[in-house]
CSV table of C-alpha atoms in Angstrom, one decimal:
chain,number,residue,atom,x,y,z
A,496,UNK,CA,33.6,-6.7,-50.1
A,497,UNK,CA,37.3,-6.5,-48.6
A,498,UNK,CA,38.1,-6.1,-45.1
A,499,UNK,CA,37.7,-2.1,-45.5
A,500,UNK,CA,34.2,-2.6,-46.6
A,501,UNK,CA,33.5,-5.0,-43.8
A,502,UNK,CA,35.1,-2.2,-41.2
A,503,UNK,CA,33.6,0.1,-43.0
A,504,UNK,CA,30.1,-1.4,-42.6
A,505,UNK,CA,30.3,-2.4,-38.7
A,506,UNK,CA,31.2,1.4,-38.0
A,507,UNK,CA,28.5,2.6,-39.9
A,508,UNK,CA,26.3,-0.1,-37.9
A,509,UNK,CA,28.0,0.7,-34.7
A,510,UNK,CA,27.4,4.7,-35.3
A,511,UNK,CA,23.7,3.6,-36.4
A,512,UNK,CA,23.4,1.6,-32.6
A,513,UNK,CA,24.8,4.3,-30.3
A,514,UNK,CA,22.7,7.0,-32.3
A,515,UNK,CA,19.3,4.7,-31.5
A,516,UNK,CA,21.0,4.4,-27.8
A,517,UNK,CA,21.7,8.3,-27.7
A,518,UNK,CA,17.6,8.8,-29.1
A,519,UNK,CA,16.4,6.0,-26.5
A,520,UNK,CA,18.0,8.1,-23.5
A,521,UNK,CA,16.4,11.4,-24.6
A,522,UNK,CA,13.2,9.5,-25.2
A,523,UNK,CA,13.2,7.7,-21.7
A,524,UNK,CA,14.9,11.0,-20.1
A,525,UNK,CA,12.0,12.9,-21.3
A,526,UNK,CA,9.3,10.3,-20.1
A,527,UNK,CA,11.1,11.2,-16.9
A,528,UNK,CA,10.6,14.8,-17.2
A,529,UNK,CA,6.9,14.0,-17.9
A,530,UNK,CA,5.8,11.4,-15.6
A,531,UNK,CA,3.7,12.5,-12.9
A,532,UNK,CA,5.2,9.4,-10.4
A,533,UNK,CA,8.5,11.3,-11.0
A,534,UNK,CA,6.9,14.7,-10.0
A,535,UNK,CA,5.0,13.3,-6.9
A,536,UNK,CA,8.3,11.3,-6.2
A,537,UNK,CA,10.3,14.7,-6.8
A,538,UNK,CA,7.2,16.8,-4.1
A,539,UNK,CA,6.2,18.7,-7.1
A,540,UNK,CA,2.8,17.4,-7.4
A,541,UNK,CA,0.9,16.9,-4.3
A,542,UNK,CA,-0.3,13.5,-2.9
A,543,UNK,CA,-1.2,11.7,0.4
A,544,UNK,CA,2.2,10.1,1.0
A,545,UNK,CA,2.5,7.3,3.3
A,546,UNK,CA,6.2,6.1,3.3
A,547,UNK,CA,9.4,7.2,2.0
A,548,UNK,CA,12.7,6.1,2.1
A,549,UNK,CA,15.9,6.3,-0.4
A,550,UNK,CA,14.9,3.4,-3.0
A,551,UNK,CA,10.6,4.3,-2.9
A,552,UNK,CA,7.9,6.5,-2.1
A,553,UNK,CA,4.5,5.1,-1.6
A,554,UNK,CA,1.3,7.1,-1.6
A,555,UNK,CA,-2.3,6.2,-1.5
A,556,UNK,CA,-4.0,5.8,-5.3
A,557,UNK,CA,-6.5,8.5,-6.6
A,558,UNK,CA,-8.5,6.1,-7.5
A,559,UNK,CA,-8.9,3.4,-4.6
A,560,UNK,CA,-10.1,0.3,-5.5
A,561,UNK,CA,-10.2,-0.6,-2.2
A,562,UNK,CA,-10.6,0.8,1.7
A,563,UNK,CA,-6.3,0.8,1.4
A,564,UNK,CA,-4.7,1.6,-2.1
A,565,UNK,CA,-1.1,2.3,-2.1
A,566,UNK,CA,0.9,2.5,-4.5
A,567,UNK,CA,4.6,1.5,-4.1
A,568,UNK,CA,6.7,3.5,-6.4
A,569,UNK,CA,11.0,3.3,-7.4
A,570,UNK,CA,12.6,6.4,-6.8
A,571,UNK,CA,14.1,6.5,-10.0
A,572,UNK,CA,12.2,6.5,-13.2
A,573,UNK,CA,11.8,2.6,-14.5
A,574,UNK,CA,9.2,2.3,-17.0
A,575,UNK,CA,7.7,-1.1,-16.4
A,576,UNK,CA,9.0,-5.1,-15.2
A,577,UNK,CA,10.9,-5.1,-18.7
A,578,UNK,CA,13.2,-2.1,-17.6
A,579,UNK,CA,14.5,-4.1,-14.2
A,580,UNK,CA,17.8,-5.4,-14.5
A,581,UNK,CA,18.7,-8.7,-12.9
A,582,UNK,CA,21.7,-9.8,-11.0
A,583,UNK,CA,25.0,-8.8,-9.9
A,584,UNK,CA,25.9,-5.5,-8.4
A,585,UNK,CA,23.7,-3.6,-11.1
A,586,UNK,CA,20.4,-5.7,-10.6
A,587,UNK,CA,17.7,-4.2,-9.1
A,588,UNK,CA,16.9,-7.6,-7.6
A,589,UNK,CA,17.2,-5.7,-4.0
A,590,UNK,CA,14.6,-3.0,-5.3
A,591,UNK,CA,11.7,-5.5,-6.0
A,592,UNK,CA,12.1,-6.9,-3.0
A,593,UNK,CA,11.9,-3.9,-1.1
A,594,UNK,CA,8.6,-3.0,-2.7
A,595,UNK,CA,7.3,-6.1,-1.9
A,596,UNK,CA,8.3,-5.4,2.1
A,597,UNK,CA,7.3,-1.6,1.9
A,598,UNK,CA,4.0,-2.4,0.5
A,599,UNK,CA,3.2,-5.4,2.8
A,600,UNK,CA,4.1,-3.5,5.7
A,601,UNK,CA,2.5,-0.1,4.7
A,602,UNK,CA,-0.8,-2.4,3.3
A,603,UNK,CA,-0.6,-4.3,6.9
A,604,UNK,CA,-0.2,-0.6,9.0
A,605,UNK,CA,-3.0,0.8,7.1
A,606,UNK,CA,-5.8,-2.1,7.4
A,607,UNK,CA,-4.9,-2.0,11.4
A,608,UNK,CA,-5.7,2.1,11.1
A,609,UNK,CA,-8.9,1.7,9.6
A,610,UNK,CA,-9.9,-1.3,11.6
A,611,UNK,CA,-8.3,0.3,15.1
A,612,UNK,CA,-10.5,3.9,14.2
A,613,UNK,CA,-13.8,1.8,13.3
A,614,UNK,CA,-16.5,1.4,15.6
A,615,UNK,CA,-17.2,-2.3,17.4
A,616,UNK,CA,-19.9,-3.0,15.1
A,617,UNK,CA,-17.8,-2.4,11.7
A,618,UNK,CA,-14.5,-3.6,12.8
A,619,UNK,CA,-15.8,-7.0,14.1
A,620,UNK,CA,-18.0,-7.4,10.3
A,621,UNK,CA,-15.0,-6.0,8.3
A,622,UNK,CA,-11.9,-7.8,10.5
A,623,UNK,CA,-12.0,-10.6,8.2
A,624,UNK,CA,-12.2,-9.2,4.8
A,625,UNK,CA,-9.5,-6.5,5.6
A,626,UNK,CA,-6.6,-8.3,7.0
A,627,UNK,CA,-5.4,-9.6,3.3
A,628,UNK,CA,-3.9,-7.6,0.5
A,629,UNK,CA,-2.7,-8.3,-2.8
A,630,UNK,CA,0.7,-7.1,-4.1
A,631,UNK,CA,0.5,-7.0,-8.0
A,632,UNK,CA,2.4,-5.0,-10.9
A,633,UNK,CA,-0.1,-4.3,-13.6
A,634,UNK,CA,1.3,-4.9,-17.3
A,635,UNK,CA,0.5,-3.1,-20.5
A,636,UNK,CA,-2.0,-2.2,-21.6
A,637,UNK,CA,-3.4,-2.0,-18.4
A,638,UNK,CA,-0.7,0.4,-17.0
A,639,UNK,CA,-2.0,4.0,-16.7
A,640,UNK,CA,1.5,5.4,-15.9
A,641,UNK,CA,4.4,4.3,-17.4
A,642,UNK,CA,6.7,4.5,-14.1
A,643,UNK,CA,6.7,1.1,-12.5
A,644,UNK,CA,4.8,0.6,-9.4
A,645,UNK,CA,3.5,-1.8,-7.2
A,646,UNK,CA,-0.4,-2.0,-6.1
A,647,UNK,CA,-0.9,-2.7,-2.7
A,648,UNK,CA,-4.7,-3.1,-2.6
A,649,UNK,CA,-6.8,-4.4,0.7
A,650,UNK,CA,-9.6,-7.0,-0.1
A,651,UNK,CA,-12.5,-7.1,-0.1
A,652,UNK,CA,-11.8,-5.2,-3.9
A,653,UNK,CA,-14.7,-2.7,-4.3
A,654,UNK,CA,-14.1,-2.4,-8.0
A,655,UNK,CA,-15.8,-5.0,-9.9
A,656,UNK,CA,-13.9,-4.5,-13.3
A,657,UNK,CA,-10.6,-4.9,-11.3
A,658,UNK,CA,-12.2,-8.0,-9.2
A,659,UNK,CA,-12.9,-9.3,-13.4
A,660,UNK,CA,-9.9,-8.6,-14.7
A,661,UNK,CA,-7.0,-8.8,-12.2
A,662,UNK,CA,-5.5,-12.8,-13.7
A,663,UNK,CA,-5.0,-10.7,-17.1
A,664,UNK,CA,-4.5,-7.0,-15.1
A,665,UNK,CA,-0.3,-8.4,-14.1
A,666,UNK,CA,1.5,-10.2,-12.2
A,667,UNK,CA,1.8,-11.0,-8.1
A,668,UNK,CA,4.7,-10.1,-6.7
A,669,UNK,CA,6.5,-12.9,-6.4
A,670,UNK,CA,5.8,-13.8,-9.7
A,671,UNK,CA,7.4,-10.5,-10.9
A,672,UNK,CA,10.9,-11.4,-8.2
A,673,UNK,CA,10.9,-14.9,-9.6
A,674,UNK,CA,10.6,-13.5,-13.1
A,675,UNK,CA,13.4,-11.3,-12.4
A,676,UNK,CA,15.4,-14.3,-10.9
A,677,UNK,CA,14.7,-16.4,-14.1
A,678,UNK,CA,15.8,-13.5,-16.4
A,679,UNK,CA,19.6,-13.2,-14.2
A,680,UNK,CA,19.6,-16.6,-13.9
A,681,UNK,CA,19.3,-17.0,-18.1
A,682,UNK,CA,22.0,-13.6,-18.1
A,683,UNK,CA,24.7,-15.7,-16.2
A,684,UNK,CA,24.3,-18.9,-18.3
A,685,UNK,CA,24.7,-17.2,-21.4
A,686,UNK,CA,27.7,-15.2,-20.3
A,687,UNK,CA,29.1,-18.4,-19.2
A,688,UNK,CA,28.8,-19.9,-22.5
């Protein structure tokens, strides 16, 4: 094969790349369309939402686990951890961190609520157990919505399949953020190579 062939064949591969790139887009635009985060996100689906800001909207889960279960969602549709970018001005470093501080604060406002509306005899039995929470991304196949978020879940867990399964359910928070680091860190040693 001459040089034509060869330019021949890396245009071909090139067109065959940016059509699979053009077909991803549509695909993940149209998850987008269809996610019901991106509708509750968008106010076209109702829920009970408990924070908002520019970056994330978190509401309370449909299906509690727990006395508080918030879910801390992206504003923008990112299917899962694999879809985060990490460092430099595009990374969305910032953006897991800010879930983790949304959903600790809005996890931490919550508990003191419930525990502030209770009466003497259940907030002084329940005080202990309800002022810790966990912060964990679940993974596939475990994920119900494809639209990253961020469980913000008060123990004691009432669930006792979650309570079984939660080491193989995801990750912690900061194992996600360090993750993330790991991933830019790897990124900027290639691209110095």
């Amino acid at each position: 094969m001459g040089i034509a062939g060869i330019v021949a064949t890396a245009a071909a591969i090139g067109a065959v790349g940016y059509g699979l790139l053009v077909l991803r887009r549509r695909r993940r635009d149209a998850f987008a369309a269809n996610c019901i985060f991106c509708k509750i996100v968008a106010g076209q689906v109702p829920a009970r939402i408990a924070f908002r800001d520019d970056r994330v909207t978190v509401f309370h889960d449909i299906h509690p686990a727990s006395r508080v279960h918030l879910l801390v969602v992206p504003n923008r549709h990112i299917a899962d951890l694999n879809g985060l970018v990490a460092g430099g001005d595009d990374g969305d470093d910032a953006l897991l961190e800010h879930m983790g501080a949304i959903g600790a604060a809005q996890a931490a406002a919550a508990l003191a609520a419930l525990d502030s509306s209770s009466t003497a005899t259940t907030a002084s039995s329940s005080s202990s157990s309800s002022s810790a929470y966990v912060l964990q991304f679940t993974r596939p196949p475990f994920t119900s919505v494809d639209h990253l978020h961020l469980h913000a879940v008060s123990a004691p867990i009432a669930s006792p399949l979650f309570n079984a399964l939660a080491p193989w359910l995801g990750v912690t928070h900061e194992e996600a953020v360090e993750a993330l680091r790991a991933k830019g860190r790897s990124a900027a040693r290639r691209k110095e190579e």
